Backbone as ProteinMPNN parsed JSONL, in Angstrom:
{"seq_chain_A": "MGLAERRRALGYSQEELAHALGVDRRTVGRWEGRSTTPQPPLRPRLAELLHLDLDELDALVGQPRAAHPESAGPPPRDHHGSGDLDDMIRRQFLRAITVTSALVALPPTRAQPSRRARCAGCPTTSCA", "coords_chain_A": {"N_chain_A": [[-19.091, -44.041, -34.526], [-16.895, -41.479, -35.315], [-15.424, -38.228, -34.647], [-14.684, -37.084, -37.13], [-16.341, -38.468, -38.93], [-18.853, -37.668, -38.015], [-18.71, -34.918, -38.472], [-18.466, -34.886, -41.291], [-20.915, -36.092, -41.958], [-22.686, -34.111, -41.326], [-22.078, -32.289, -43.216], [-19.906, -30.548, -43.01], [-16.709, -29.236, -43.832], [-13.3, -29.648, -42.733], [-12.176, -27.127, -42.679], [-14.448, -25.422, -42.702], [-15.716, -26.084, -40.261], [-13.676, -25.406, -38.502], [-13.519, -22.633, -38.979], [-16.042, -21.816, -38.058], [-15.679, -22.231, -35.373], [-13.547, -20.649, -34.751], [-10.911, -21.529, -34.842], [-7.855, -23.048, -36.073], [-7.69, -24.993, -39.094], [-6.016, -27.189, -38.882], [-6.135, -27.75, -36.209], [-8.662, -28.882, -35.873], [-8.174, -31.2, -37.304], [-6.312, -32.389, -35.579], [-7.963, -32.921, -33.409], [-9.64, -34.794, -34.575], [-7.816, -36.809, -35.112], [-7.286, -37.527, -32.604], [-5.066, -36.603, -31.204], [-5.129, -34.365, -29.722], [-7.603, -32.783, -27.622], [-10.676, -30.894, -27.823], [-10.584, -27.655, -26.341], [-12.033, -26.714, -23.181], [-13.575, -24.173, -23.302], [-14.413, -24.226, -25.966], [-15.996, -26.445, -26.327], [-18.926, -26.332, -25.825], [-19.881, -24.853, -28.094], [-18.897, -26.439, -30.197], [-20.305, -28.815, -29.713], [-22.875, -27.865, -30.177], [-22.726, -27.209, -32.939], [-22.366, -29.753, -33.994], [-24.684, -30.949, -33.359], [-25.019, -32.266, -30.856], [-25.175, -33.279, -27.366], [-23.224, -32.236, -24.503], [-22.228, -34.507, -23.15], [-22.382, -36.494, -25.11], [-20.597, -35.406, -26.938], [-18.207, -35.538, -25.465], [-17.918, -38.321, -25.327], [-17.548, -38.809, -27.999], [-15.163, -37.415, -28.766], [-13.339, -38.32, -26.902], [-10.373, -39.267, -25.046], [-7.117, -37.847, -25.571], [-4.728, -39.591, -27.593], [-1.729, -40.863, -26.37], [1.589, -40.282, -27.465], [3.697, -41.758, -26.495], [2.79, -43.98, -24.367], [3.983, -44.869, -21.993], [5.435, -42.76, -21.03], [5.503, -40.307, -18.556], [4.067, -37.212, -17.563], [3.062, -33.792, -18.166], [-0.071, -33.344, -19.922], [-0.187, -33.037, -23.511], [-0.23, -29.778, -24.982], [-2.211, -27.877, -27.144], [-1.097, -25.416, -28.971], [-1.724, -24.072, -31.252], [-4.128, -22.345, -32.41], [-5.934, -23.239, -30.502], [-7.83, -21.928, -29.075], [-7.384, -21.155, -26.55], [-7.931, -19.075, -23.892], [-6.061, -17.422, -22.534], [-3.968, -17.332, -24.403], [-5.234, -16.023, -26.524], [-5.761, -13.516, -25.367], [-3.15, -12.7, -24.902], [-2.18, -12.492, -27.551], [-3.82, -10.385, -28.517], [-2.965, -8.311, -26.843], [-0.285, -8.082, -27.658], [-0.696, -7.227, -30.285], [-1.834, -4.715, -29.785], [0.316, -3.422, -28.553], [2.12, -3.398, -30.691], [0.8, -1.75, -32.578], [0.663, 0.62, -31.098], [3.402, 1.165, -30.789], [4.091, 1.624, -33.455], [2.616, 3.932, -33.953], [3.794, 5.74, -32.193], [6.286, 5.956, -33.331], [5.835, 7.472, -35.579], [6.35, 10.622, -37.218], [5.669, 13.755, -35.599], [2.701, 15.608, -36.314], [2.141, 18.82, -37.852], [0.841, 21.2, -35.743], [-2.32, 22.805, -35.789], [-2.677, 26.347, -35.897], [-3.791, 27.963, -32.977], [-6.933, 29.433, -32.44], [-7.498, 32.555, -31.244], [-9.532, 34.206, -28.888], [-11.507, 37.017, -29.767], [-10.558, 40.313, -29.008], [-12.212, 42.725, -26.993], [-14.014, 44.838, -29.005], [-12.15, 44.614, -31.094], [-11.549, 43.699, -34.408], [-9.912, 41.604, -35.302], [-8.246, 38.418, -34.765], [-5.689, 38.259, -34.031], [-4.441, 39.798, -32.15], [-2.486, 40.365, -29.23]], "CA_chain_A": [[-18.866, -42.866, -35.349], [-15.928, -40.557, -34.744], [-15.629, -36.806, -34.898], [-14.595, -36.818, -38.572], [-17.55, -38.992, -39.572], [-19.973, -36.8, -37.619], [-18.52, -33.658, -39.197], [-18.808, -35.121, -42.702], [-22.347, -36.388, -42.054], [-23.406, -32.836, -41.238], [-21.699, -31.48, -44.369], [-18.826, -29.6, -42.728], [-15.308, -29.565, -44.093], [-12.491, -29.254, -41.578], [-12.016, -25.67, -42.759], [-15.701, -24.771, -42.305], [-15.909, -26.29, -38.829], [-12.656, -24.602, -37.831], [-13.917, -21.233, -39.088], [-17.196, -21.607, -37.175], [-15.201, -22.274, -33.985], [-12.47, -19.686, -34.56], [-9.639, -22.226, -34.675], [-7.196, -23.42, -37.306], [-8.122, -26.267, -39.658], [-5.148, -28.257, -38.357], [-6.61, -28.074, -34.863], [-9.763, -29.839, -36.059], [-7.509, -32.446, -37.685], [-5.726, -32.986, -34.368], [-9.071, -33.483, -32.622], [-10.105, -36.004, -35.26], [-6.776, -37.817, -34.938], [-7.216, -37.742, -31.152], [-3.796, -36.211, -30.588], [-5.556, -33.382, -28.725], [-9.06, -32.673, -27.478], [-11.109, -29.491, -27.811], [-10.482, -26.955, -25.063], [-13.354, -26.544, -22.558], [-14.415, -23.07, -23.798], [-14.912, -24.513, -27.318], [-16.854, -27.628, -26.334], [-20.36, -26.085, -26.037], [-20.138, -24.452, -29.491], [-18.651, -27.613, -31.027], [-21.448, -29.709, -29.518], [-24.016, -27.25, -30.869], [-22.538, -27.361, -34.387], [-22.477, -31.172, -34.354], [-26.004, -31.402, -32.89], [-24.785, -33.216, -29.775], [-25.049, -32.657, -26.05], [-21.816, -32.273, -24.085], [-21.834, -35.877, -22.825], [-22.16, -37.189, -26.382], [-19.361, -34.877, -27.506], [-17.091, -36.117, -24.708], [-17.768, -39.712, -25.761], [-17.092, -38.793, -29.388], [-13.772, -36.984, -28.897], [-12.533, -39.173, -26.034], [-9.119, -38.771, -24.5], [-6.057, -37.856, -26.588], [-3.793, -40.72, -27.584], [-0.362, -40.467, -26.044], [2.58, -40.784, -28.414], [4.417, -42.77, -25.741], [1.957, -44.148, -23.187], [4.762, -45.102, -20.794], [6.026, -41.52, -20.546], [4.664, -39.517, -17.666], [4.292, -35.788, -17.703], [1.826, -33.057, -18.419], [-0.68, -33.652, -21.211], [0.242, -32.102, -24.556], [-1.101, -28.627, -25.185], [-2.351, -27.468, -28.531], [-0.895, -23.972, -28.96], [-2.014, -23.501, -32.563], [-5.545, -22.178, -32.651], [-6.708, -24.031, -29.563], [-8.869, -21.14, -28.466], [-7.014, -20.909, -25.162], [-8.234, -17.68, -23.602], [-4.831, -16.692, -22.217], [-3.242, -17.093, -25.654], [-5.944, -15.005, -27.294], [-5.522, -12.233, -24.711], [-1.747, -12.371, -25.145], [-2.057, -12.039, -28.942], [-4.437, -9.059, -28.626], [-2.071, -7.372, -26.165], [0.874, -7.857, -28.531], [-1.147, -6.394, -31.402], [-1.994, -3.35, -29.284], [1.669, -2.884, -28.352], [2.69, -3.163, -32.02], [0.165, -0.563, -33.155], [1.1, 1.77, -30.304], [4.802, 1.436, -31.144], [4.112, 2.212, -34.792], [2.109, 5.3, -33.87], [4.8, 6.553, -31.502], [7.412, 6.157, -34.246], [5.479, 8.431, -36.62], [6.734, 11.998, -36.895], [4.506, 14.543, -35.168], [2.101, 16.461, -37.349], [2.159, 20.237, -37.483], [-0.401, 21.574, -35.076], [-3.047, 23.946, -36.334], [-2.584, 27.494, -34.984], [-5.01, 28.111, -32.183], [-7.684, 30.67, -32.686], [-7.689, 33.283, -29.991], [-10.799, 34.953, -28.799], [-11.379, 38.415, -30.174], [-10.558, 41.306, -27.93], [-13.408, 43.584, -27.028], [-13.942, 45.925, -29.974], [-11.099, 44.369, -32.085], [-12.077, 42.796, -35.438], [-8.986, 40.526, -35.642], [-7.97, 37.444, -33.706], [-4.234, 38.151, -33.893], [-3.852, 40.691, -31.154], [-2.055, 39.639, -28.035]], "C_chain_A": [[-17.906, -41.936, -34.609], [-16.258, -39.12, -35.101], [-15.612, -36.491, -36.395], [-15.857, -37.289, -39.297], [-18.754, -38.115, -39.257], [-19.906, -35.478, -38.377], [-18.934, -33.804, -40.655], [-20.304, -35.367, -42.886], [-23.19, -35.112, -42.012], [-22.985, -31.861, -42.337], [-20.634, -30.435, -44.119], [-17.506, -30.134, -43.258], [-14.537, -29.197, -42.823], [-12.372, -27.73, -41.524], [-13.279, -24.951, -42.282], [-15.95, -24.898, -40.806], [-14.914, -25.442, -38.042], [-13.039, -23.126, -37.838], [-15.072, -20.916, -38.139], [-16.782, -21.558, -35.704], [-14.101, -21.257, -33.706], [-11.13, -20.336, -34.276], [-9.064, -22.536, -36.05], [-7.694, -24.789, -37.784], [-7.301, -27.432, -39.108], [-5.561, -28.679, -36.954], [-7.745, -29.085, -34.94], [-9.182, -31.194, -36.451], [-6.882, -33.154, -36.493], [-6.807, -33.593, -33.477], [-9.532, -34.795, -33.248], [-9.099, -37.136, -35.126], [-6.55, -38.183, -33.481], [-5.84, -37.474, -30.559], [-4.031, -35.108, -29.562], [-7.078, -33.434, -28.633], [-9.442, -31.201, -27.472], [-11.011, -28.898, -26.408], [-11.888, -26.726, -24.494], [-14.172, -25.354, -23.062], [-15.019, -23.326, -25.178], [-15.949, -25.63, -27.348], [-18.343, -27.324, -26.52], [-20.686, -25.713, -27.474], [-19.93, -25.634, -30.437], [-19.823, -28.589, -30.922], [-22.673, -29.17, -30.252], [-23.907, -27.447, -32.382], [-22.733, -28.799, -34.848], [-23.795, -31.785, -33.894], [-25.876, -32.514, -31.851], [-24.941, -32.504, -28.449], [-23.599, -32.871, -25.602], [-21.345, -33.678, -23.727], [-21.556, -36.683, -24.094], [-20.863, -36.715, -27.04], [-18.151, -35.465, -26.793], [-16.846, -37.563, -25.112], [-17.176, -39.769, -27.169], [-15.611, -38.426, -29.504], [-12.843, -37.776, -28.001], [-11.309, -38.475, -25.494], [-8.057, -38.794, -25.594], [-5.168, -39.079, -26.437], [-2.406, -40.216, -27.276], [0.585, -41.066, -27.074], [3.381, -41.914, -27.776], [3.666, -42.988, -24.432], [2.757, -44.35, -21.904], [5.364, -43.818, -20.226], [5.023, -40.756, -19.687], [4.993, -38.052, -17.873], [2.985, -35.093, -17.987], [1.249, -33.421, -19.779], [-0.248, -32.631, -22.251], [-0.761, -30.968, -24.686], [-1.079, -28.253, -26.654], [-2.257, -25.947, -28.58], [-1.288, -23.317, -30.273], [-3.506, -23.452, -32.785], [-6.425, -22.941, -31.691], [-7.848, -23.254, -28.957], [-8.593, -20.869, -27.005], [-7.147, -19.42, -24.883], [-6.984, -16.867, -23.298], [-4.027, -16.377, -23.48], [-3.914, -16.01, -26.486], [-5.722, -13.621, -26.696], [-4.098, -11.772, -24.973], [-1.563, -11.842, -26.568], [-2.658, -10.646, -29.126], [-3.552, -7.995, -27.982], [-0.868, -7.056, -27.052], [0.504, -7.023, -29.746], [-1.269, -4.941, -30.969], [-0.637, -2.689, -29.085], [2.302, -2.539, -29.699], [2.111, -1.911, -32.647], [0.618, 0.688, -32.417], [2.531, 2.15, -30.66], [4.895, 2.092, -32.513], [3.634, 3.656, -34.75], [3.11, 6.227, -33.19], [5.957, 6.871, -32.437], [7.098, 7.152, -35.36], [5.93, 9.831, -36.232], [5.495, 12.793, -36.48], [3.975, 15.384, -36.314], [2.166, 17.905, -36.876], [0.816, 20.609, -36.897], [-1.012, 22.778, -35.766], [-2.873, 25.127, -35.367], [-3.897, 27.662, -34.239], [-5.668, 29.439, -32.507], [-7.942, 31.334, -31.341], [-9.03, 34.007, -30.02], [-10.545, 36.409, -29.183], [-11.403, 39.31, -28.943], [-11.819, 42.153, -28.056], [-13.18, 44.73, -28.002], [-12.903, 45.733, -31.044], [-11.617, 43.376, -33.113], [-11.158, 41.617, -35.762], [-8.808, 39.583, -34.463], [-6.48, 37.375, -33.412], [-3.642, 39.083, -32.86], [-3.508, 39.933, -29.883], [-2.158, 40.487, -26.821]], "O_chain_A": [[-18.089, -41.648, -33.426], [-17.251, -38.842, -35.773], [-16.44, -35.715, -36.873], [-16.377, -36.594, -40.17], [-19.579, -37.849, -40.131], [-20.921, -34.98, -38.864], [-19.656, -32.964, -41.193], [-20.894, -34.901, -43.861], [-24.273, -35.051, -42.594], [-23.476, -30.733, -42.386], [-20.466, -29.521, -44.927], [-17.216, -31.326, -43.151], [-15.065, -28.515, -41.944], [-12.458, -27.127, -40.455], [-13.189, -23.975, -41.538], [-16.348, -23.932, -40.156], [-15.271, -24.832, -37.034], [-12.902, -22.443, -36.824], [-15.079, -19.869, -37.491], [-17.449, -20.923, -34.887], [-13.756, -21.025, -32.547], [-10.302, -19.775, -33.559], [-9.716, -22.309, -37.07], [-8.072, -25.636, -36.975], [-7.826, -28.525, -38.894], [-5.36, -29.828, -36.559], [-7.787, -30.037, -34.161], [-9.653, -32.227, -35.977], [-6.918, -34.381, -36.407], [-6.603, -34.642, -32.865], [-9.781, -35.778, -32.55], [-9.487, -38.301, -35.035], [-5.726, -39.04, -33.164], [-5.482, -38.049, -29.531], [-3.232, -34.93, -28.642], [-7.745, -34.051, -29.463], [-8.615, -30.349, -27.149], [-11.317, -29.562, -25.418], [-12.837, -26.561, -25.26], [-15.38, -25.503, -23.24], [-16.027, -22.713, -25.531], [-16.705, -25.74, -28.313], [-18.987, -28.006, -27.316], [-21.67, -26.206, -28.027], [-20.703, -25.815, -31.378], [-20.28, -29.125, -31.931], [-23.416, -29.929, -30.874], [-24.887, -27.812, -33.032], [-23.207, -29.041, -35.958], [-24.003, -32.991, -34.021], [-26.526, -33.555, -31.945], [-24.855, -31.277, -28.385], [-22.844, -33.6, -26.245], [-20.187, -34.017, -23.97], [-20.605, -37.462, -24.143], [-20.124, -37.509, -27.622], [-17.176, -35.849, -27.439], [-15.697, -37.988, -25.228], [-16.399, -40.669, -27.489], [-14.88, -39.061, -30.262], [-11.657, -37.897, -28.309], [-11.223, -37.247, -25.487], [-8.087, -39.668, -26.459], [-4.89, -39.543, -25.331], [-1.957, -39.234, -27.867], [0.414, -42.207, -27.503], [3.703, -42.905, -28.432], [3.886, -42.247, -23.474], [2.26, -44.034, -20.823], [5.762, -43.789, -19.062], [3.859, -40.588, -20.052], [6.09, -37.71, -18.315], [1.929, -35.724, -18.044], [1.995, -33.769, -20.694], [0.028, -31.48, -21.912], [-1.967, -31.157, -24.526], [-0.04, -28.313, -27.312], [-3.228, -25.258, -28.266], [-1.189, -22.096, -30.391], [-4.094, -24.407, -33.292], [-7.563, -23.264, -32.03], [-8.756, -23.85, -28.376], [-9.476, -20.399, -26.287], [-6.538, -18.6, -25.57], [-6.861, -15.734, -23.762], [-3.472, -15.286, -23.611], [-3.238, -15.174, -27.085], [-5.516, -12.655, -27.431], [-3.861, -10.593, -25.236], [-0.863, -10.849, -26.77], [-2.073, -9.811, -29.817], [-3.408, -6.897, -28.522], [-0.478, -5.896, -27.183], [1.299, -6.197, -30.195], [-0.858, -4.036, -31.695], [-0.465, -1.516, -29.416], [2.95, -1.5, -29.833], [2.852, -1.092, -33.191], [0.924, 1.704, -33.042], [2.839, 3.332, -30.815], [5.689, 3.012, -32.711], [4.188, 4.512, -35.439], [3.249, 7.384, -33.586], [6.549, 7.947, -32.343], [8.017, 7.631, -36.024], [5.899, 10.192, -35.055], [4.395, 12.526, -36.963], [4.733, 15.818, -37.182], [2.238, 18.185, -35.679], [-0.226, 20.354, -37.5], [-0.306, 23.656, -36.262], [-2.915, 24.936, -34.152], [-4.976, 27.517, -34.813], [-5.002, 30.43, -32.807], [-8.525, 30.743, -30.432], [-9.555, 34.356, -31.077], [-9.465, 36.945, -28.933], [-12.152, 39.093, -27.99], [-12.403, 42.26, -29.135], [-12.243, 45.509, -27.833], [-12.757, 46.628, -31.877], [-12.085, 42.303, -32.734], [-11.597, 40.695, -36.45], [-9.166, 39.897, -33.327], [-6.043, 36.529, -32.631], [-2.421, 39.139, -32.721], [-4.181, 38.968, -29.521], [-1.835, 40.034, -25.723]]}, "name": "protein", "num_of_chains": 1, "seq": "MGLAERRRALGYSQEELAHALGVDRRTVGRWEGRSTTPQPPLRPRLAELLHLDLDELDALVGQPRAAHPESAGPPPRDHHGSGDLDDMIRRQFLRAITVTSALVALPPTRAQPSRRARCAGCPTTSCA"}
């Protein structure tokens, strides 16, 4: 039984499983096609959702298939919804920068006139 069969047996669609893990549906498809494997931070939650322990999950997802087994180099990285912590932090930082830039670009609002304390024996607040 592969990952897709296990997912279907438990009644999950790719979209539902992806949503539960916080990844894109295409990422689940890549795991099922064995072009990539789930990132380590996602494995415990994935195992929990599929009612497996981590060793069973590792056996189920296996190693990614190389497009060209003879080519050497770093393993492919899944940059689209992989749950990579650095990517998530980077995206949050960029959102914060965008919001800050938008707020800085807004024209300043007119400040409310400050209320001065009343002078001793003076009924108004406008004396200086």
